């Protein structure tokens, strides 16, 4: 994979492998059922992580503000990462995976918060 025109730096092997893995995942997920199953798996995993974070910080009681700060920062970074992904165009798989992760984490935290009420 050649570096973009105007770029002064050479692509590293890691950057090339990440680009190849993303291209392979996008071609694998071209089938709508595979894409849907991948998005559902990511949603459920992030939902589980959100529930686990809420349960662990709730049990320790001293880490509630720190856990909330970390979760809000992660969700905010995911929101800010959407802009370049939308402008990039092409296949929106990475954008959809990011959105599913955000939604799952938020719903997991909210559900755990309602359990504490």
Short mmCIF file of N, CA and C in Angstrom, two decimals:
data_model
loop_
_atom_site.label_atom_id
_atom_site.label_comp_id
_atom_site.label_asym_id
_atom_site.label_seq_id
_atom_site.Cartn_x
_atom_site.Cartn_y
_atom_site.Cartn_z
N UNK A 1 0.85 -1.17 0.00
CA UNK A 1 0.00 0.00 0.00
C UNK A 1 0.89 1.23 0.00
N UNK A 2 0.71 2.07 -0.96
CA UNK A 2 1.53 3.26 -1.08
C UNK A 2 1.01 4.36 -0.16
N UNK A 3 1.93 5.22 0.25
CA UNK A 3 1.52 6.32 1.10
C UNK A 3 0.77 7.35 0.27
N UNK A 4 -0.13 8.08 0.90
CA UNK A 4 -0.90 9.08 0.15
C UNK A 4 0.01 10.17 -0.39
N UNK A 5 -0.35 10.78 -1.53
CA UNK A 5 0.49 11.84 -2.07
C UNK A 5 0.57 13.01 -1.10
N UNK A 6 1.76 13.57 -0.99
CA UNK A 6 1.96 14.69 -0.09
C UNK A 6 2.35 14.26 1.31
N UNK A 7 2.35 12.96 1.58
CA UNK A 7 2.73 12.48 2.89
C UNK A 7 4.25 12.30 2.94
N UNK A 8 4.85 12.80 4.01
CA UNK A 8 6.30 12.72 4.13
C UNK A 8 6.75 11.41 4.75
N UNK A 9 5.84 10.72 5.42
CA UNK A 9 6.23 9.56 6.18
C UNK A 9 5.87 8.27 5.45
N UNK A 10 6.68 7.28 5.67
CA UNK A 10 6.47 5.98 5.06
C UNK A 10 5.51 5.17 5.93
N UNK A 11 4.64 4.38 5.28
CA UNK A 11 3.73 3.51 6.01
C UNK A 11 4.54 2.42 6.71
N UNK A 12 4.22 2.17 7.97
CA UNK A 12 4.87 1.09 8.69
C UNK A 12 4.17 -0.22 8.37
N UNK A 13 4.81 -1.30 8.73
CA UNK A 13 4.20 -2.61 8.50
C UNK A 13 2.91 -2.78 9.29
N UNK A 14 2.88 -2.21 10.49
CA UNK A 14 1.66 -2.30 11.30
C UNK A 14 0.50 -1.55 10.64
N UNK A 15 0.77 -0.35 10.13
CA UNK A 15 -0.27 0.42 9.46
C UNK A 15 -0.78 -0.32 8.22
N UNK A 16 0.10 -0.96 7.49
CA UNK A 16 -0.32 -1.72 6.31
C UNK A 16 -1.17 -2.92 6.71
N UNK A 17 -0.81 -3.60 7.79
CA UNK A 17 -1.60 -4.76 8.25
C UNK A 17 -2.98 -4.34 8.74
N UNK A 18 -3.05 -3.20 9.43
CA UNK A 18 -4.35 -2.70 9.89
C UNK A 18 -5.23 -2.37 8.69
N UNK A 19 -4.67 -1.73 7.68
CA UNK A 19 -5.44 -1.39 6.48
C UNK A 19 -5.89 -2.66 5.76
N UNK A 20 -5.02 -3.66 5.69
CA UNK A 20 -5.39 -4.92 5.05
C UNK A 20 -6.47 -5.65 5.84
N UNK A 21 -6.37 -5.62 7.17
CA UNK A 21 -7.38 -6.29 8.00
C UNK A 21 -8.73 -5.60 7.87
N UNK A 22 -8.72 -4.28 7.81
CA UNK A 22 -9.98 -3.55 7.64
C UNK A 22 -10.61 -3.84 6.28
N UNK A 23 -9.77 -3.90 5.24
CA UNK A 23 -10.29 -4.22 3.91
C UNK A 23 -10.85 -5.64 3.86
N UNK A 24 -10.15 -6.57 4.52
CA UNK A 24 -10.63 -7.96 4.56
C UNK A 24 -11.94 -8.07 5.33
N UNK A 25 -12.06 -7.33 6.44
CA UNK A 25 -13.30 -7.35 7.22
C UNK A 25 -14.45 -6.74 6.42
N UNK A 26 -14.19 -5.66 5.71
CA UNK A 26 -15.24 -5.04 4.90
C UNK A 26 -15.68 -5.96 3.76
N UNK A 27 -14.74 -6.67 3.15
CA UNK A 27 -15.14 -7.59 2.08
C UNK A 27 -15.89 -8.80 2.65
N UNK A 28 -15.50 -9.26 3.85
CA UNK A 28 -16.20 -10.37 4.49
C UNK A 28 -17.62 -9.96 4.87
N UNK A 29 -17.78 -8.71 5.32
CA UNK A 29 -19.07 -8.23 5.78
C UNK A 29 -19.92 -7.66 4.65
N UNK A 30 -19.55 -7.91 3.42
CA UNK A 30 -20.36 -7.45 2.29
C UNK A 30 -21.70 -8.17 2.26
N UNK A 31 -21.73 -9.40 2.77
CA UNK A 31 -22.98 -10.14 2.89
C UNK A 31 -23.82 -9.49 4.00
N UNK A 32 -25.08 -9.13 3.72
CA UNK A 32 -25.88 -8.43 4.74
C UNK A 32 -26.08 -9.21 6.03
N UNK A 33 -26.19 -10.54 5.95
CA UNK A 33 -26.38 -11.32 7.17
C UNK A 33 -25.12 -11.35 8.01
N UNK A 34 -23.97 -11.42 7.35
CA UNK A 34 -22.71 -11.37 8.11
C UNK A 34 -22.55 -10.02 8.78
N UNK A 35 -22.87 -8.96 8.04
CA UNK A 35 -22.75 -7.61 8.60
C UNK A 35 -23.66 -7.46 9.80
N UNK A 36 -24.90 -7.91 9.66
CA UNK A 36 -25.86 -7.80 10.76
C UNK A 36 -25.40 -8.61 11.98
N UNK A 37 -24.89 -9.81 11.75
CA UNK A 37 -24.42 -10.62 12.88
C UNK A 37 -23.21 -9.99 13.55
N UNK A 38 -22.31 -9.41 12.77
CA UNK A 38 -21.13 -8.74 13.33
C UNK A 38 -21.55 -7.53 14.17
N UNK A 39 -22.49 -6.74 13.65
CA UNK A 39 -22.96 -5.57 14.40
C UNK A 39 -23.68 -5.99 15.68
N UNK A 40 -24.46 -7.06 15.61
CA UNK A 40 -25.16 -7.54 16.80
C UNK A 40 -24.18 -8.08 17.85
N UNK A 41 -23.15 -8.78 17.41
CA UNK A 41 -22.13 -9.28 18.34
C UNK A 41 -21.42 -8.12 19.03
N UNK A 42 -21.06 -7.09 18.27
CA UNK A 42 -20.38 -5.93 18.86
C UNK A 42 -21.31 -5.21 19.84
N UNK A 43 -22.59 -5.08 19.48
CA UNK A 43 -23.56 -4.45 20.37
C UNK A 43 -23.68 -5.21 21.69
N UNK A 44 -23.80 -6.52 21.61
CA UNK A 44 -23.97 -7.32 22.83
C UNK A 44 -22.70 -7.35 23.69
N UNK A 45 -21.54 -7.39 23.06
CA UNK A 45 -20.29 -7.36 23.83
C UNK A 45 -20.14 -6.02 24.55
N UNK A 46 -20.41 -4.92 23.85
CA UNK A 46 -20.28 -3.62 24.50
C UNK A 46 -21.37 -3.42 25.57
N UNK A 47 -22.54 -4.00 25.36
CA UNK A 47 -23.59 -3.96 26.39
C UNK A 47 -23.11 -4.69 27.65
N UNK A 48 -22.46 -5.84 27.46
CA UNK A 48 -21.93 -6.59 28.60
C UNK A 48 -20.83 -5.81 29.31
N UNK A 49 -19.98 -5.15 28.54
CA UNK A 49 -18.91 -4.35 29.15
C UNK A 49 -19.50 -3.19 29.93
N UNK A 50 -20.54 -2.54 29.38
CA UNK A 50 -21.19 -1.44 30.09
C UNK A 50 -21.80 -1.91 31.40
N UNK A 51 -22.46 -3.07 31.38
CA UNK A 51 -23.02 -3.62 32.61
C UNK A 51 -21.95 -4.00 33.61
N UNK A 52 -20.83 -4.53 33.13
CA UNK A 52 -19.74 -4.92 34.03
C UNK A 52 -19.09 -3.69 34.66
N UNK A 53 -18.89 -2.66 33.87
CA UNK A 53 -18.29 -1.43 34.42
C UNK A 53 -19.21 -0.84 35.49
N UNK A 54 -20.51 -0.80 35.22
CA UNK A 54 -21.44 -0.27 36.21
C UNK A 54 -21.48 -1.11 37.47
N UNK A 55 -21.44 -2.42 37.32
CA UNK A 55 -21.49 -3.30 38.50
C UNK A 55 -20.21 -3.20 39.33
N UNK A 56 -19.09 -3.17 38.67
CA UNK A 56 -17.82 -3.13 39.39
C UNK A 56 -17.65 -1.81 40.12
N UNK A 57 -17.92 -0.70 39.44
CA UNK A 57 -17.77 0.59 40.11
C UNK A 57 -18.83 0.77 41.19
N UNK A 58 -20.02 0.18 41.01
CA UNK A 58 -21.04 0.26 42.04
C UNK A 58 -20.67 -0.54 43.27
N UNK A 59 -20.01 -1.67 43.08
CA UNK A 59 -19.61 -2.50 44.21
C UNK A 59 -18.46 -1.86 45.00
N UNK A 60 -17.58 -1.19 44.29
CA UNK A 60 -16.44 -0.58 44.98
C UNK A 60 -16.77 0.78 45.58
N UNK A 61 -17.84 1.40 45.16
CA UNK A 61 -18.40 2.64 45.69
C UNK A 61 -17.45 3.83 45.67
N UNK A 62 -16.17 3.63 45.75
CA UNK A 62 -15.23 4.75 45.74
C UNK A 62 -14.87 5.15 44.31
N UNK A 63 -15.09 4.23 43.36
CA UNK A 63 -14.67 4.49 41.99
C UNK A 63 -15.81 4.94 41.10
N UNK A 64 -16.96 5.27 41.63
CA UNK A 64 -18.08 5.71 40.81
C UNK A 64 -17.74 6.92 39.94
N UNK A 65 -17.18 7.99 40.50
CA UNK A 65 -16.86 9.15 39.65
C UNK A 65 -15.80 8.84 38.59
N UNK A 66 -14.81 8.03 38.96
CA UNK A 66 -13.76 7.69 38.01
C UNK A 66 -14.31 6.82 36.88
N UNK A 67 -15.14 5.86 37.23
CA UNK A 67 -15.76 5.01 36.21
C UNK A 67 -16.66 5.80 35.28
N UNK A 68 -17.42 6.74 35.85
CA UNK A 68 -18.29 7.59 35.04
C UNK A 68 -17.46 8.48 34.11
N UNK A 69 -16.36 9.01 34.62
CA UNK A 69 -15.50 9.86 33.80
C UNK A 69 -14.90 9.08 32.64
N UNK A 70 -14.45 7.87 32.91
CA UNK A 70 -13.86 7.05 31.85
C UNK A 70 -14.90 6.70 30.79
N UNK A 71 -16.10 6.35 31.22
CA UNK A 71 -17.16 5.99 30.27
C UNK A 71 -17.60 7.19 29.44
N UNK A 72 -17.76 8.33 30.08
CA UNK A 72 -18.16 9.53 29.34
C UNK A 72 -17.06 9.95 28.37
N UNK A 73 -15.80 9.83 28.79
CA UNK A 73 -14.69 10.17 27.89
C UNK A 73 -14.65 9.22 26.69
N UNK A 74 -14.88 7.92 26.92
CA UNK A 74 -14.87 6.96 25.81
C UNK A 74 -16.01 7.23 24.84
N UNK A 75 -17.17 7.53 25.36
CA UNK A 75 -18.32 7.83 24.48
C UNK A 75 -18.09 9.13 23.73
N UNK A 76 -17.52 10.13 24.38
CA UNK A 76 -17.25 11.40 23.72
C UNK A 76 -16.19 11.24 22.63
N UNK A 77 -15.16 10.45 22.87
CA UNK A 77 -14.15 10.20 21.83
C UNK A 77 -14.76 9.46 20.64
N UNK A 78 -15.67 8.55 20.92
CA UNK A 78 -16.34 7.83 19.83
C UNK A 78 -17.20 8.78 19.01
N UNK A 79 -17.84 9.73 19.66
CA UNK A 79 -18.65 10.71 18.93
C UNK A 79 -17.76 11.59 18.06
N UNK A 80 -16.63 12.01 18.60
CA UNK A 80 -15.72 12.87 17.83
C UNK A 80 -15.04 12.11 16.70
N UNK A 81 -14.91 10.80 16.81
CA UNK A 81 -14.29 10.00 15.74
C UNK A 81 -15.25 9.79 14.57
N UNK A 82 -16.53 10.08 14.76
CA UNK A 82 -17.51 9.89 13.69
C UNK A 82 -17.28 10.86 12.52
N UNK A 83 -16.87 12.09 12.82
CA UNK A 83 -16.71 13.11 11.78
C UNK A 83 -15.79 12.67 10.65
N UNK A 84 -14.54 12.29 10.96
CA UNK A 84 -13.65 11.84 9.88
C UNK A 84 -14.16 10.57 9.18
N UNK A 85 -14.83 9.70 9.91
CA UNK A 85 -15.36 8.49 9.27
C UNK A 85 -16.48 8.81 8.30
N UNK A 86 -17.31 9.78 8.64
CA UNK A 86 -18.39 10.18 7.74
C UNK A 86 -17.81 10.86 6.50
N UNK A 87 -16.82 11.74 6.68
CA UNK A 87 -16.22 12.44 5.56
C UNK A 87 -15.43 11.52 4.65
N UNK A 88 -14.91 10.42 5.20
CA UNK A 88 -14.10 9.50 4.41
C UNK A 88 -14.92 8.83 3.32
N UNK A 89 -16.18 8.56 3.61
CA UNK A 89 -17.05 7.92 2.61
C UNK A 89 -16.71 6.45 2.46
N UNK A 90 -17.16 5.86 1.38
CA UNK A 90 -16.91 4.45 1.14
C UNK A 90 -17.80 3.57 2.00
N UNK A 91 -17.31 2.38 2.34
CA UNK A 91 -18.07 1.45 3.15
C UNK A 91 -18.15 1.96 4.58
N UNK A 92 -19.33 1.94 5.15
CA UNK A 92 -19.56 2.53 6.47
C UNK A 92 -19.48 1.49 7.59
N UNK A 93 -18.80 0.37 7.36
CA UNK A 93 -18.75 -0.68 8.38
C UNK A 93 -18.08 -0.19 9.66
N UNK A 94 -16.97 0.51 9.55
CA UNK A 94 -16.26 0.98 10.75
C UNK A 94 -17.14 1.97 11.51
N UNK A 95 -17.84 2.84 10.81
CA UNK A 95 -18.74 3.78 11.45
C UNK A 95 -19.88 3.05 12.17
N UNK A 96 -20.44 2.03 11.53
CA UNK A 96 -21.51 1.27 12.15
C UNK A 96 -21.02 0.50 13.37
N UNK A 97 -19.83 -0.05 13.30
CA UNK A 97 -19.26 -0.76 14.45
C UNK A 97 -19.03 0.20 15.62
N UNK A 98 -18.54 1.40 15.31
CA UNK A 98 -18.33 2.40 16.36
C UNK A 98 -19.65 2.81 17.00
N UNK A 99 -20.68 2.99 16.18
CA UNK A 99 -21.99 3.36 16.71
C UNK A 99 -22.58 2.24 17.58
N UNK A 100 -22.45 1.01 17.14
CA UNK A 100 -22.97 -0.12 17.93
C UNK A 100 -22.23 -0.23 19.26
N UNK A 101 -20.94 0.02 19.26
CA UNK A 101 -20.17 -0.01 20.50
C UNK A 101 -20.65 1.08 21.45
N UNK A 102 -20.85 2.27 20.92
CA UNK A 102 -21.34 3.39 21.73
C UNK A 102 -22.71 3.10 22.32
N UNK A 103 -23.61 2.62 21.49
CA UNK A 103 -24.98 2.35 21.94
C UNK A 103 -24.98 1.25 22.99
N UNK A 104 -24.23 0.18 22.76
CA UNK A 104 -24.19 -0.92 23.72
C UNK A 104 -23.62 -0.50 25.06
N UNK A 105 -22.55 0.28 25.04
CA UNK A 105 -21.94 0.75 26.29
C UNK A 105 -22.91 1.65 27.05
N UNK A 106 -23.56 2.55 26.35
CA UNK A 106 -24.50 3.46 26.99
C UNK A 106 -25.70 2.71 27.57
N UNK A 107 -26.28 1.78 26.82
CA UNK A 107 -27.43 1.02 27.32
C UNK A 107 -27.04 0.12 28.49
N UNK A 108 -25.85 -0.45 28.45
CA UNK A 108 -25.39 -1.27 29.57
C UNK A 108 -25.25 -0.45 30.84
N UNK A 109 -24.70 0.76 30.71
CA UNK A 109 -24.56 1.63 31.87
C UNK A 109 -25.93 2.09 32.39
N UNK A 110 -26.83 2.44 31.47
CA UNK A 110 -28.14 2.90 31.89
C UNK A 110 -28.92 1.80 32.59
N UNK A 111 -28.87 0.59 32.05
CA UNK A 111 -29.59 -0.52 32.67
C UNK A 111 -29.05 -0.80 34.07
N UNK A 112 -27.74 -0.75 34.21
CA UNK A 112 -27.15 -0.99 35.52
C UNK A 112 -27.50 0.13 36.48
N UNK A 113 -27.60 1.36 35.98
CA UNK A 113 -28.01 2.49 36.83
C UNK A 113 -29.44 2.33 37.30
N UNK A 114 -30.32 1.83 36.43
CA UNK A 114 -31.70 1.62 36.85
C UNK A 114 -31.83 0.49 37.87
N UNK A 115 -30.92 -0.47 37.82
CA UNK A 115 -30.93 -1.53 38.83
C UNK A 115 -30.62 -0.98 40.22
N UNK A 116 -29.80 0.06 40.26
CA UNK A 116 -29.39 0.63 41.54
C UNK A 116 -30.46 1.52 42.15
N UNK A 117 -31.47 1.92 41.38
CA UNK A 117 -32.50 2.80 41.91
C UNK A 117 -33.39 2.08 42.84
#
